[in-house]
CSV table of N, CA and C in Angstrom, one decimal:
chain,number,residue,atom,x,y,z
A,1,MET,N,1.3,-0.7,-0.2
A,1,MET,CA,0.2,0.0,0.1
A,1,MET,C,0.8,1.1,0.2
A,2,VAL,N,0.1,2.0,-1.0
A,2,VAL,CA,1.1,3.4,-1.0
A,2,VAL,C,0.5,4.6,-0.6
A,3,ILE,N,0.5,5.8,0.2
A,3,ILE,CA,-0.2,7.0,0.0
A,3,ILE,C,0.7,8.1,-0.6
A,4,LYS,N,0.0,8.7,-1.8
A,4,LYS,CA,1.0,9.5,-2.4
A,4,LYS,C,-0.2,10.9,-2.6
A,5,PRO,N,0.7,12.1,-3.2
A,5,PRO,CA,0.0,12.8,-3.2
A,5,PRO,C,-0.7,13.1,-4.5
A,6,ALA,N,-2.4,13.7,-4.3
A,6,ALA,CA,-3.0,13.4,-5.7
A,6,ALA,C,-2.4,14.4,-6.9
A,7,LEU,N,-2.7,14.2,-8.0
A,7,LEU,CA,-2.6,14.8,-9.2
A,7,LEU,C,-4.2,15.3,-9.8
A,8,ILE,N,-3.9,16.5,-10.4
A,8,ILE,CA,-4.8,16.5,-11.3
A,8,ILE,C,-5.4,15.5,-12.1
A,9,SER,N,-4.7,14.7,-12.8
A,9,SER,CA,-5.0,13.5,-13.3
A,9,SER,C,-5.7,12.5,-12.4
A,10,ASP,N,-5.6,12.9,-11.2
A,10,ASP,CA,-6.6,11.5,-10.0
A,10,ASP,C,-7.4,12.5,-10.1
A,11,LEU,N,-8.2,13.3,-10.3
A,11,LEU,CA,-9.3,13.8,-10.0
A,11,LEU,C,-10.8,13.0,-10.1
A,12,ASN,N,-10.7,12.1,-11.5
A,12,ASN,CA,-11.8,11.2,-11.5
A,12,ASN,C,-11.8,10.3,-10.5
A,13,ILE,N,-10.5,9.7,-9.8
A,13,ILE,CA,-10.9,8.8,-9.3
A,13,ILE,C,-11.5,9.3,-7.8
A,14,ILE,N,-10.7,10.5,-7.2
A,14,ILE,CA,-11.2,10.5,-6.0
A,14,ILE,C,-12.6,11.2,-6.3
A,15,ARG,N,-13.2,11.3,-7.0
A,15,ARG,CA,-14.1,12.1,-7.3
A,15,ARG,C,-15.3,10.6,-7.3
A,16,GLU,N,-14.7,9.9,-7.6
A,16,GLU,CA,-15.3,8.0,-8.0
A,16,GLU,C,-15.6,7.6,-6.3
A,17,ILE,N,-14.6,7.6,-5.5
A,17,ILE,CA,-14.4,7.2,-4.7
A,17,ILE,C,-15.1,7.9,-3.4
A,18,THR,N,-14.6,9.4,-3.4
A,18,THR,CA,-16.1,10.2,-2.9
A,18,THR,C,-17.3,10.1,-2.7
A,19,ARG,N,-17.5,9.7,-4.6
A,19,ARG,CA,-19.5,9.5,-4.3
A,19,ARG,C,-19.5,8.5,-4.2
A,20,ALA,N,-19.0,7.5,-4.5
A,20,ALA,CA,-19.6,5.9,-4.3
A,20,ALA,C,-19.3,5.8,-2.7
A,21,THR,N,-18.5,6.3,-1.6
A,21,THR,CA,-18.5,6.4,-0.1
A,21,THR,C,-19.9,7.0,0.3
A,22,VAL,N,-20.1,8.3,-0.3
A,22,VAL,CA,-21.3,9.1,0.1
A,22,VAL,C,-22.8,8.4,-0.4
A,23,SER,N,-22.7,8.0,-1.7
A,23,SER,CA,-24.2,7.0,-2.2
A,23,SER,C,-24.2,6.2,-1.4
A,24,GLU,N,-23.2,5.3,-1.0
A,24,GLU,CA,-23.7,4.0,-0.3
A,24,GLU,C,-23.3,3.9,0.8
A,25,ILE,N,-22.9,4.8,1.7
A,25,ILE,CA,-23.0,4.5,3.2
A,25,ILE,C,-23.7,5.7,3.9
A,26,TYR,N,-23.5,6.5,3.4
A,26,TYR,CA,-24.4,8.0,4.2
A,26,TYR,C,-25.6,7.8,4.4
A,27,PRO,N,-26.6,6.8,3.4
A,27,PRO,CA,-27.9,6.7,3.5
A,27,PRO,C,-28.5,6.1,4.8
A,28,HIS,N,-27.3,5.5,5.6
A,28,HIS,CA,-27.6,4.8,6.4
A,28,HIS,C,-28.2,5.5,7.6
A,29,TYR,N,-27.3,6.3,7.5
A,29,TYR,CA,-27.0,7.3,8.6
A,29,TYR,C,-27.7,8.8,8.5
A,30,TYR,N,-27.7,9.0,7.2
A,30,TYR,CA,-28.4,10.8,6.7
A,30,TYR,C,-29.4,10.4,6.0
A,31,SER,N,-30.3,11.7,6.0
A,31,SER,CA,-31.7,11.7,5.0
A,31,SER,C,-31.5,12.1,3.7
A,32,ASN,N,-32.4,12.3,3.0
A,32,ASN,CA,-31.6,12.0,1.1
A,32,ASN,C,-31.1,13.7,1.1
A,33,GLY,N,-31.9,14.4,2.1
A,33,GLY,CA,-31.2,15.9,1.6
A,33,GLY,C,-29.8,15.9,2.5
A,34,ALA,N,-29.5,15.2,3.6
A,34,ALA,CA,-28.0,15.2,3.9
A,34,ALA,C,-27.3,14.6,3.2
A,35,VAL,N,-27.4,13.7,2.5
A,35,VAL,CA,-26.4,13.1,1.8
A,35,VAL,C,-26.5,13.9,0.1
A,36,GLU,N,-27.6,14.6,-0.4
A,36,GLU,CA,-27.4,15.4,-1.1
A,36,GLU,C,-26.3,16.4,-1.3
A,37,PHE,N,-26.6,16.9,0.2
A,37,PHE,CA,-25.5,17.9,0.7
A,37,PHE,C,-24.0,17.6,0.4
A,38,PHE,N,-23.8,16.5,1.1
A,38,PHE,CA,-22.4,15.6,0.9
A,38,PHE,C,-21.8,15.8,-0.7
A,39,LEU,N,-23.0,15.1,-1.4
A,39,LEU,CA,-22.5,14.9,-3.0
A,39,LEU,C,-22.0,16.4,-3.5
A,40,ASN,N,-23.0,17.3,-3.1
A,40,ASN,CA,-22.3,18.4,-3.4
A,40,ASN,C,-21.5,19.7,-3.1
A,41,HIS,N,-21.5,19.1,-1.4
A,41,HIS,CA,-20.0,19.8,-1.4
A,41,HIS,C,-18.5,19.4,-1.9
A,42,HIS,N,-18.4,18.2,-2.0
A,42,HIS,CA,-17.9,17.4,-2.0
A,42,HIS,C,-17.6,17.3,-4.2
A,43,ASN,N,-17.7,18.6,-4.8
A,43,ASN,CA,-17.9,18.6,-6.0
A,43,ASN,C,-16.3,18.8,-6.7
A,44,ASP,N,-16.5,18.6,-8.0
A,44,ASP,CA,-15.3,19.1,-9.1
A,44,ASP,C,-14.2,20.1,-8.5
A,45,ASN,N,-15.0,21.6,-8.2
A,45,ASN,CA,-14.6,22.8,-7.9
A,45,ASN,C,-13.6,22.2,-6.7
A,46,ASN,N,-14.0,22.1,-5.7
A,46,ASN,CA,-13.7,21.7,-4.3
A,46,ASN,C,-12.5,20.9,-4.4
A,47,ILE,N,-12.7,20.1,-4.9
A,47,ILE,CA,-11.7,18.6,-5.1
A,47,ILE,C,-10.5,19.3,-5.7
A,48,THR,N,-10.8,19.7,-7.2
A,48,THR,CA,-9.6,20.5,-8.1
A,48,THR,C,-9.1,21.5,-7.0
A,49,ASN,N,-9.6,22.2,-6.3
A,49,ASN,CA,-9.0,23.4,-5.6
A,49,ASN,C,-7.8,22.4,-4.3
A,50,ASP,N,-8.3,22.0,-4.0
A,50,ASP,CA,-7.7,21.1,-2.7
A,50,ASP,C,-6.3,20.1,-3.6
A,51,ILE,N,-6.8,19.8,-4.5
A,51,ILE,CA,-5.5,19.3,-5.5
A,51,ILE,C,-4.4,19.9,-5.7
A,52,THR,N,-4.8,21.2,-6.5
A,52,THR,CA,-4.1,21.9,-6.6
A,52,THR,C,-3.0,22.7,-5.5
A,53,ASN,N,-3.6,22.8,-4.3
A,53,ASN,CA,-3.0,23.6,-3.0
A,53,ASN,C,-1.9,22.0,-2.6
A,54,ASN,N,-1.9,20.7,-3.0
A,54,ASN,CA,-1.3,20.1,-2.3
A,54,ASN,C,-1.7,19.4,-1.0
A,55,ARG,N,-3.2,19.6,-1.0
A,55,ARG,CA,-4.0,18.5,0.2
A,55,ARG,C,-4.7,17.6,-0.3
A,56,VAL,N,-4.6,16.9,-1.1
A,56,VAL,CA,-5.1,15.7,-1.1
A,56,VAL,C,-4.2,14.4,-1.4
A,57,PHE,N,-4.6,13.3,-1.0
A,57,PHE,CA,-3.7,12.3,-1.1
A,57,PHE,C,-4.6,11.0,-1.3
A,58,LEU,N,-3.8,10.1,-1.7
A,58,LEU,CA,-4.2,8.8,-2.5
A,58,LEU,C,-3.7,7.9,-2.4
A,59,CYS,N,-4.8,6.7,-1.5
A,59,CYS,CA,-3.9,5.3,-1.2
A,59,CYS,C,-4.1,4.6,-2.0
A,60,VAL,N,-3.2,3.7,-2.8
A,60,VAL,CA,-3.4,2.8,-3.8
A,60,VAL,C,-2.6,1.6,-3.4
A,61,ASP,N,-3.3,0.3,-4.0
A,61,ASP,CA,-3.2,-1.2,-3.6
A,61,ASP,C,-2.9,-2.0,-4.4
A,62,CYS,N,-2.5,-2.7,-4.5
A,62,CYS,CA,-2.5,-4.3,-5.5
A,62,CYS,C,-3.8,-4.6,-4.7
A,63,VAL,N,-4.3,-4.8,-6.0
A,63,VAL,CA,-5.7,-5.6,-6.0
A,63,VAL,C,-5.7,-6.2,-7.5
A,64,ASP,N,-6.4,-7.9,-6.9
A,64,ASP,CA,-6.2,-8.4,-8.0
A,64,ASP,C,-5.3,-8.4,-8.9
A,65,SER,N,-3.7,-7.8,-9.0
A,65,SER,CA,-2.7,-8.1,-9.3
A,65,SER,C,-2.6,-6.7,-9.9
A,66,LYS,N,-3.4,-5.6,-9.4
A,66,LYS,CA,-2.9,-4.4,-10.4
A,66,LYS,C,-3.5,-3.7,-9.4
A,67,GLN,N,-2.7,-2.6,-9.9
A,67,GLN,CA,-3.0,-1.0,-8.8
A,67,GLN,C,-4.0,-0.5,-8.7
A,68,ALA,N,-4.9,-0.4,-7.6
A,68,ALA,CA,-6.1,0.3,-7.9
A,68,ALA,C,-6.2,1.5,-6.6
A,69,ALA,N,-7.0,2.1,-7.1
A,69,ALA,CA,-6.7,3.4,-5.9
A,69,ALA,C,-8.1,2.9,-5.2
A,70,VAL,N,-8.0,3.1,-3.5
A,70,VAL,CA,-8.9,2.3,-2.9
A,70,VAL,C,-9.4,3.7,-1.7
A,71,GLY,N,-8.6,4.5,-1.5
A,71,GLY,CA,-9.0,5.7,-1.1
A,71,GLY,C,-8.2,6.9,-1.2
A,72,THR,N,-8.4,8.0,-0.3
A,72,THR,CA,-8.3,9.6,-0.1
A,72,THR,C,-8.5,9.9,1.0
A,73,VAL,N,-7.7,11.1,1.5
A,73,VAL,CA,-7.6,11.9,2.4
A,73,VAL,C,-7.6,13.5,1.7
A,74,THR,N,-7.9,14.3,2.5
A,74,THR,CA,-7.6,15.4,2.2
A,74,THR,C,-7.0,16.6,3.7
A,75,ILE,N,-6.1,17.0,3.7
A,75,ILE,CA,-5.6,17.8,4.8
A,75,ILE,C,-5.4,19.0,4.5
A,76,LYS,N,-6.2,20.1,5.5
A,76,LYS,CA,-6.1,21.4,5.5
A,76,LYS,C,-5.5,21.9,6.5
A,77,ASN,N,-4.0,22.5,6.6
A,77,ASN,CA,-3.5,22.8,7.8
A,77,ASN,C,-3.9,21.6,8.9
A,78,ASN,N,-4.4,22.1,10.0
A,78,ASN,CA,-4.3,20.9,10.9
A,78,ASN,C,-5.8,20.2,11.2
A,79,GLU,N,-6.3,20.0,10.0
A,79,GLU,CA,-7.8,19.6,10.1
A,79,GLU,C,-7.7,18.2,8.6
A,80,ILE,N,-8.3,17.1,9.3
A,80,ILE,CA,-8.7,15.9,8.2
A,80,ILE,C,-10.1,16.5,7.4
A,81,CYS,N,-10.1,16.1,6.4
A,81,CYS,CA,-11.0,16.2,5.4
A,81,CYS,C,-11.1,15.3,4.7
A,82,ARG,N,-12.3,14.7,4.1
A,82,ARG,CA,-12.4,14.0,2.8
A,82,ARG,C,-12.1,13.0,3.0
A,83,LEU,N,-12.2,12.1,4.1
A,83,LEU,CA,-11.3,10.5,4.2
A,83,LEU,C,-12.3,9.5,4.0
A,84,PHE,N,-12.2,9.4,2.5
A,84,PHE,CA,-12.8,8.1,2.1
A,84,PHE,C,-12.8,6.9,1.5
A,85,VAL,N,-12.6,5.7,1.5
A,85,VAL,CA,-12.6,4.3,1.5
A,85,VAL,C,-13.4,3.9,0.7
A,86,LEU,N,-13.6,3.3,-0.4
A,86,LEU,CA,-14.5,2.7,-1.1
A,86,LEU,C,-15.1,1.7,-0.6
A,87,PRO,N,-16.5,1.4,-0.6
A,87,PRO,CA,-17.3,0.8,0.5
A,87,PRO,C,-16.4,-0.4,-0.1
A,88,ALA,N,-16.2,-1.1,-0.8
A,88,ALA,CA,-15.9,-2.8,-0.9
A,88,ALA,C,-14.7,-2.9,-0.2
A,89,TYR,N,-13.8,-1.8,0.2
A,89,TYR,CA,-12.5,-2.0,0.6
A,89,TYR,C,-12.5,-1.7,2.0
A,90,GLN,N,-13.2,-1.2,2.7
A,90,GLN,CA,-14.0,-1.0,4.1
A,90,GLN,C,-13.3,-2.0,4.9
A,91,GLY,N,-12.6,-1.7,6.0
A,91,GLY,CA,-12.6,-2.9,6.8
A,91,GLY,C,-11.3,-3.6,6.5
A,92,ASN,N,-10.7,-3.2,5.7
A,92,ASN,CA,-9.2,-3.9,5.5
A,92,ASN,C,-7.8,-3.1,6.1
A,93,GLY,N,-8.2,-1.8,6.6
A,93,GLY,CA,-6.6,-1.3,7.0
A,93,GLY,C,-6.9,-0.4,6.6
A,94,TYR,N,-7.2,0.9,5.7
A,94,TYR,CA,-7.2,1.6,4.7
A,94,TYR,C,-7.4,2.9,5.5
A,95,GLY,N,-8.2,2.9,5.8
A,95,GLY,CA,-9.2,4.0,6.9
A,95,GLY,C,-8.1,4.5,7.9
A,96,LYS,N,-7.6,2.9,8.4
A,96,LYS,CA,-6.5,3.5,9.4
A,96,LYS,C,-4.8,3.9,9.0
A,97,ALA,N,-4.9,3.4,7.9
A,97,ALA,CA,-3.7,3.6,7.2
A,97,ALA,C,-3.7,5.3,7.0
A,98,LEU,N,-4.9,5.4,6.1
A,98,LEU,CA,-5.2,6.8,5.9
A,98,LEU,C,-5.2,8.0,7.1
A,99,MET,N,-5.6,7.7,8.3
A,99,MET,CA,-5.9,8.5,9.0
A,99,MET,C,-4.2,8.5,10.2
A,100,ASP,N,-3.3,7.1,9.9
A,100,ASP,CA,-2.3,7.4,10.9
A,100,ASP,C,-1.6,8.4,9.8
A,101,PHE,N,-1.4,8.0,8.4
A,101,PHE,CA,-0.9,9.3,7.5
A,101,PHE,C,-1.6,10.6,8.0
A,102,ALA,N,-2.3,11.1,7.8
A,102,ALA,CA,-2.9,12.3,8.0
A,102,ALA,C,-2.5,13.3,9.4
A,103,GLU,N,-2.8,12.1,10.4
A,103,GLU,CA,-2.6,12.7,11.8
A,103,GLU,C,-0.7,12.9,11.9
A,104,THR,N,-0.2,11.8,11.2
A,104,THR,CA,1.7,12.0,11.7
A,104,THR,C,1.7,13.2,10.5
A,105,LYS,N,1.8,13.2,9.4
A,105,LYS,CA,1.9,14.8,8.7
A,105,LYS,C,1.4,16.0,9.4
A,106,ILE,N,0.0,15.7,10.1
A,106,ILE,CA,-0.3,17.4,10.6
A,106,ILE,C,0.6,17.3,11.8
A,107,SER,N,0.7,16.1,12.7
A,107,SER,CA,1.6,16.4,13.8
A,107,SER,C,2.9,16.8,13.9
A,108,GLU,N,3.4,16.9,12.4
A,108,GLU,CA,5.1,17.9,12.4
A,108,GLU,C,4.6,19.7,12.5
A,109,LYS,N,3.8,20.1,12.3
A,109,LYS,CA,3.1,21.2,12.1
A,109,LYS,C,2.5,22.0,13.5
A,110,TYR,N,1.6,21.0,13.4
A,110,TYR,CA,0.6,21.6,15.0
A,110,TYR,C,0.4,20.2,16.2
A,111,ASN,N,-0.1,21.0,17.6
A,111,ASN,CA,-0.6,19.9,18.6
A,111,ASN,C,-1.4,19.4,18.3
A,112,GLU,N,-2.8,19.9,17.3
A,112,GLU,CA,-3.6,19.3,17.7
A,112,GLU,C,-4.3,19.4,16.3
A,113,ILE,N,-5.5,18.4,16.6
A,113,ILE,CA,-5.8,17.6,15.0
A,113,ILE,C,-7.4,17.8,15.0
A,114,LYS,N,-7.8,18.7,13.7
A,114,LYS,CA,-9.2,18.6,14.2
A,114,LYS,C,-9.9,17.8,12.5
A,115,LEU,N,-11.4,17.8,13.0
A,115,LEU,CA,-11.7,16.8,11.9
A,115,LEU,C,-13.6,17.4,12.6
A,116,ALA,N,-14.4,17.2,11.1
A,116,ALA,CA,-15.6,17.3,11.4
A,116,ALA,C,-15.9,15.9,11.1
A,117,ALA,N,-16.8,15.4,11.9
A,117,ALA,CA,-17.1,14.0,12.2
A,117,ALA,C,-18.4,13.3,11.4
A,118,SER,N,-18.5,12.5,10.4
A,118,SER,CA,-19.5,12.1,10.0
A,118,SER,C,-20.2,11.1,11.1
A,119,LEU,N,-21.3,10.9,11.0
A,119,LEU,CA,-22.2,9.8,11.6
A,119,LEU,C,-21.5,8.5,11.8
A,120,SER,N,-21.4,8.4,10.3
A,120,SER,CA,-20.8,6.7,10.2
A,120,SER,C,-19.7,6.6,10.7
A,121,ALA,N,-18.5,7.8,11.3
A,121,ALA,CA,-16.6,7.5,11.8
A,121,ALA,C,-16.7,7.6,12.6
A,122,LYS,N,-18.0,8.7,13.2
A,122,LYS,CA,-17.6,9.2,14.9
A,122,LYS,C,-17.2,8.1,15.8
A,123,THR,N,-17.3,7.3,15.9
A,123,THR,CA,-17.2,6.0,16.6
A,123,THR,C,-15.5,5.5,16.3
A,124,ILE,N,-15.5,5.4,15.3
A,124,ILE,CA,-13.9,5.7,14.8
A,124,ILE,C,-12.8,6.7,15.3
A,125,TYR,N,-13.3,8.0,15.5
A,125,TYR,CA,-12.5,8.9,16.1
A,125,TYR,C,-12.4,8.7,17.6
A,126,LEU,N,-13.6,8.5,18.1
A,126,LEU,CA,-13.4,8.4,20.0
A,126,LEU,C,-12.5,7.6,19.9
A,127,LYS,N,-12.7,6.0,19.5
A,127,LYS,CA,-11.6,5.2,19.8
A,127,LYS,C,-10.0,5.4,19.3
A,128,ARG,N,-9.9,6.7,18.5
A,128,ARG,CA,-8.6,6.9,18.5
A,128,ARG,C,-8.0,8.2,19.7
A,129,GLY,N,-9.0,8.8,20.3
A,129,GLY,CA,-8.5,9.9,21.6
A,129,GLY,C,-8.9,10.9,20.5
A,130,TYR,N,-10.2,11.4,19.8
A,130,TYR,CA,-10.5,12.3,19.6
A,130,TYR,C,-11.7,13.1,20.5
A,131,LYS,N,-12.3,14.4,20.9
A,131,LYS,CA,-13.4,14.6,21.8
A,131,LYS,C,-13.7,15.8,21.1
A,132,GLU,N,-15.4,15.5,21.2
A,132,GLU,CA,-16.2,16.7,20.4
A,132,GLU,C,-15.9,17.9,21.3
A,133,ILE,N,-16.2,18.1,20.6
A,133,ILE,CA,-16.0,20.1,21.0
A,133,ILE,C,-16.7,20.7,20.2
A,134,GLU,N,-17.8,20.6,19.4
A,134,GLU,CA,-18.8,21.3,19.0
A,134,GLU,C,-19.8,20.6,18.0
A,135,TYR,N,-21.5,20.9,18.4
A,135,TYR,CA,-21.9,20.3,17.4
A,135,TYR,C,-22.6,20.9,16.6
A,136,ASN,N,-23.1,20.6,15.5
A,136,ASN,CA,-23.7,21.1,14.2
A,136,ASN,C,-24.7,20.8,13.5
A,137,THR,N,-25.7,21.7,13.0
A,137,THR,CA,-26.4,21.1,12.1
A,137,THR,C,-26.7,22.2,11.0
A,138,ILE,N,-27.0,21.8,9.5
A,138,ILE,CA,-27.3,22.7,8.8
A,138,ILE,C,-28.3,22.1,7.9
A,139,LYS,N,-29.7,23.0,7.9
A,139,LYS,CA,-30.5,22.9,7.4
A,139,LYS,C,-30.2,22.8,5.6
A,140,THR,N,-30.6,21.7,4.9
A,140,THR,CA,-30.4,21.6,3.7
A,140,THR,C,-31.5,21.6,3.1
A,141,ASP,N,-31.1,21.7,1.3
A,141,ASP,CA,-32.5,22.4,0.8
A,141,ASP,C,-33.9,21.7,0.8
A,142,ASN,N,-34.1,20.7,1.1
A,142,ASN,CA,-35.2,19.9,1.3
A,142,ASN,C,-35.9,20.4,2.3
A,143,GLY,N,-34.9,20.7,3.4
A,143,GLY,CA,-35.2,20.4,4.9
A,143,GLY,C,-35.2,19.7,5.6
A,144,ASP,N,-33.9,18.9,4.9
A,144,ASP,CA,-33.7,17.8,6.2
A,144,ASP,C,-32.6,18.5,6.8
A,145,PHE,N,-32.0,18.0,7.8
A,145,PHE,CA,-30.5,18.5,8.4
A,145,PHE,C,-29.6,17.9,8.2
A,146,LEU,N,-28.3,18.2,8.5
A,146,LEU,CA,-27.2,17.4,8.1
A,146,LEU,C,-26.7,17.5,9.6
A,147,CYS,N,-26.5,17.0,10.5
A,147,CYS,CA,-25.5,16.5,11.8
A,147,CYS,C,-24.2,16.4,11.9
A,148,TYR,N,-23.5,17.3,12.5
A,148,TYR,CA,-22.0,16.4,12.6
A,148,TYR,C,-21.1,17.0,14.1
A,149,ASP,N,-20.6,16.5,14.7
A,149,ASP,CA,-20.0,16.9,15.6
A,149,ASP,C,-18.0,17.4,15.0
A,150,VAL,N,-18.1,18.4,15.8
A,150,VAL,CA,-16.6,19.0,15.1
A,150,VAL,C,-15.9,18.4,16.6
A,151,MET,N,-14.2,17.8,16.1
A,151,MET,CA,-14.0,17.1,16.8
A,151,MET,C,-12.1,17.2,17.0
A,152,VAL,N,-11.6,17.2,18.1
A,152,VAL,CA,-10.1,17.4,18.3
A,152,VAL,C,-9.3,16.4,18.8
A,153,LYS,N,-8.2,16.1,18.7
A,153,LYS,CA,-7.1,15.3,19.3
A,153,LYS,C,-6.0,16.2,19.4
A,154,GLN,N,-5.3,16.1,20.6
A,154,GLN,CA,-4.3,16.7,21.0
A,154,GLN,C,-3.0,15.7,20.3
A,155,VAL,N,-2.6,16.4,20.1
A,155,VAL,CA,-0.4,15.4,19.7
A,155,VAL,C,0.7,15.7,20.3
């Protein structure tokens, strides 16, 4: 497994990892309005901007005898963003590897790591030592609400 900086040429695979994960996993935790909010938020412009600013990383592994991108993470200063692993590869340590990578990279410059926790990942973050510091709700276009916690971990 290799975690490498993403290039603009990786935009399509990062979009696919993000959309596939949100579309398959998030409906188990969120209303349709919230899922649509996530899909719209993680759009090509936002992903391209993050790639251009060297914030996006891609997890690549040998799958069925060929290289395959299985996950991605975005790091903005001391914040972990857009951490997704394709649903077919979840439970195989890729998310842990991406979290370890992001935490190590952030801890080189900062004493605190921050993230906005989706409901599906909150338990994982709690087990890794993150603490809730803020609860937020966003009203989506069709009147549904997106709820999430801001969490931090001291390093």
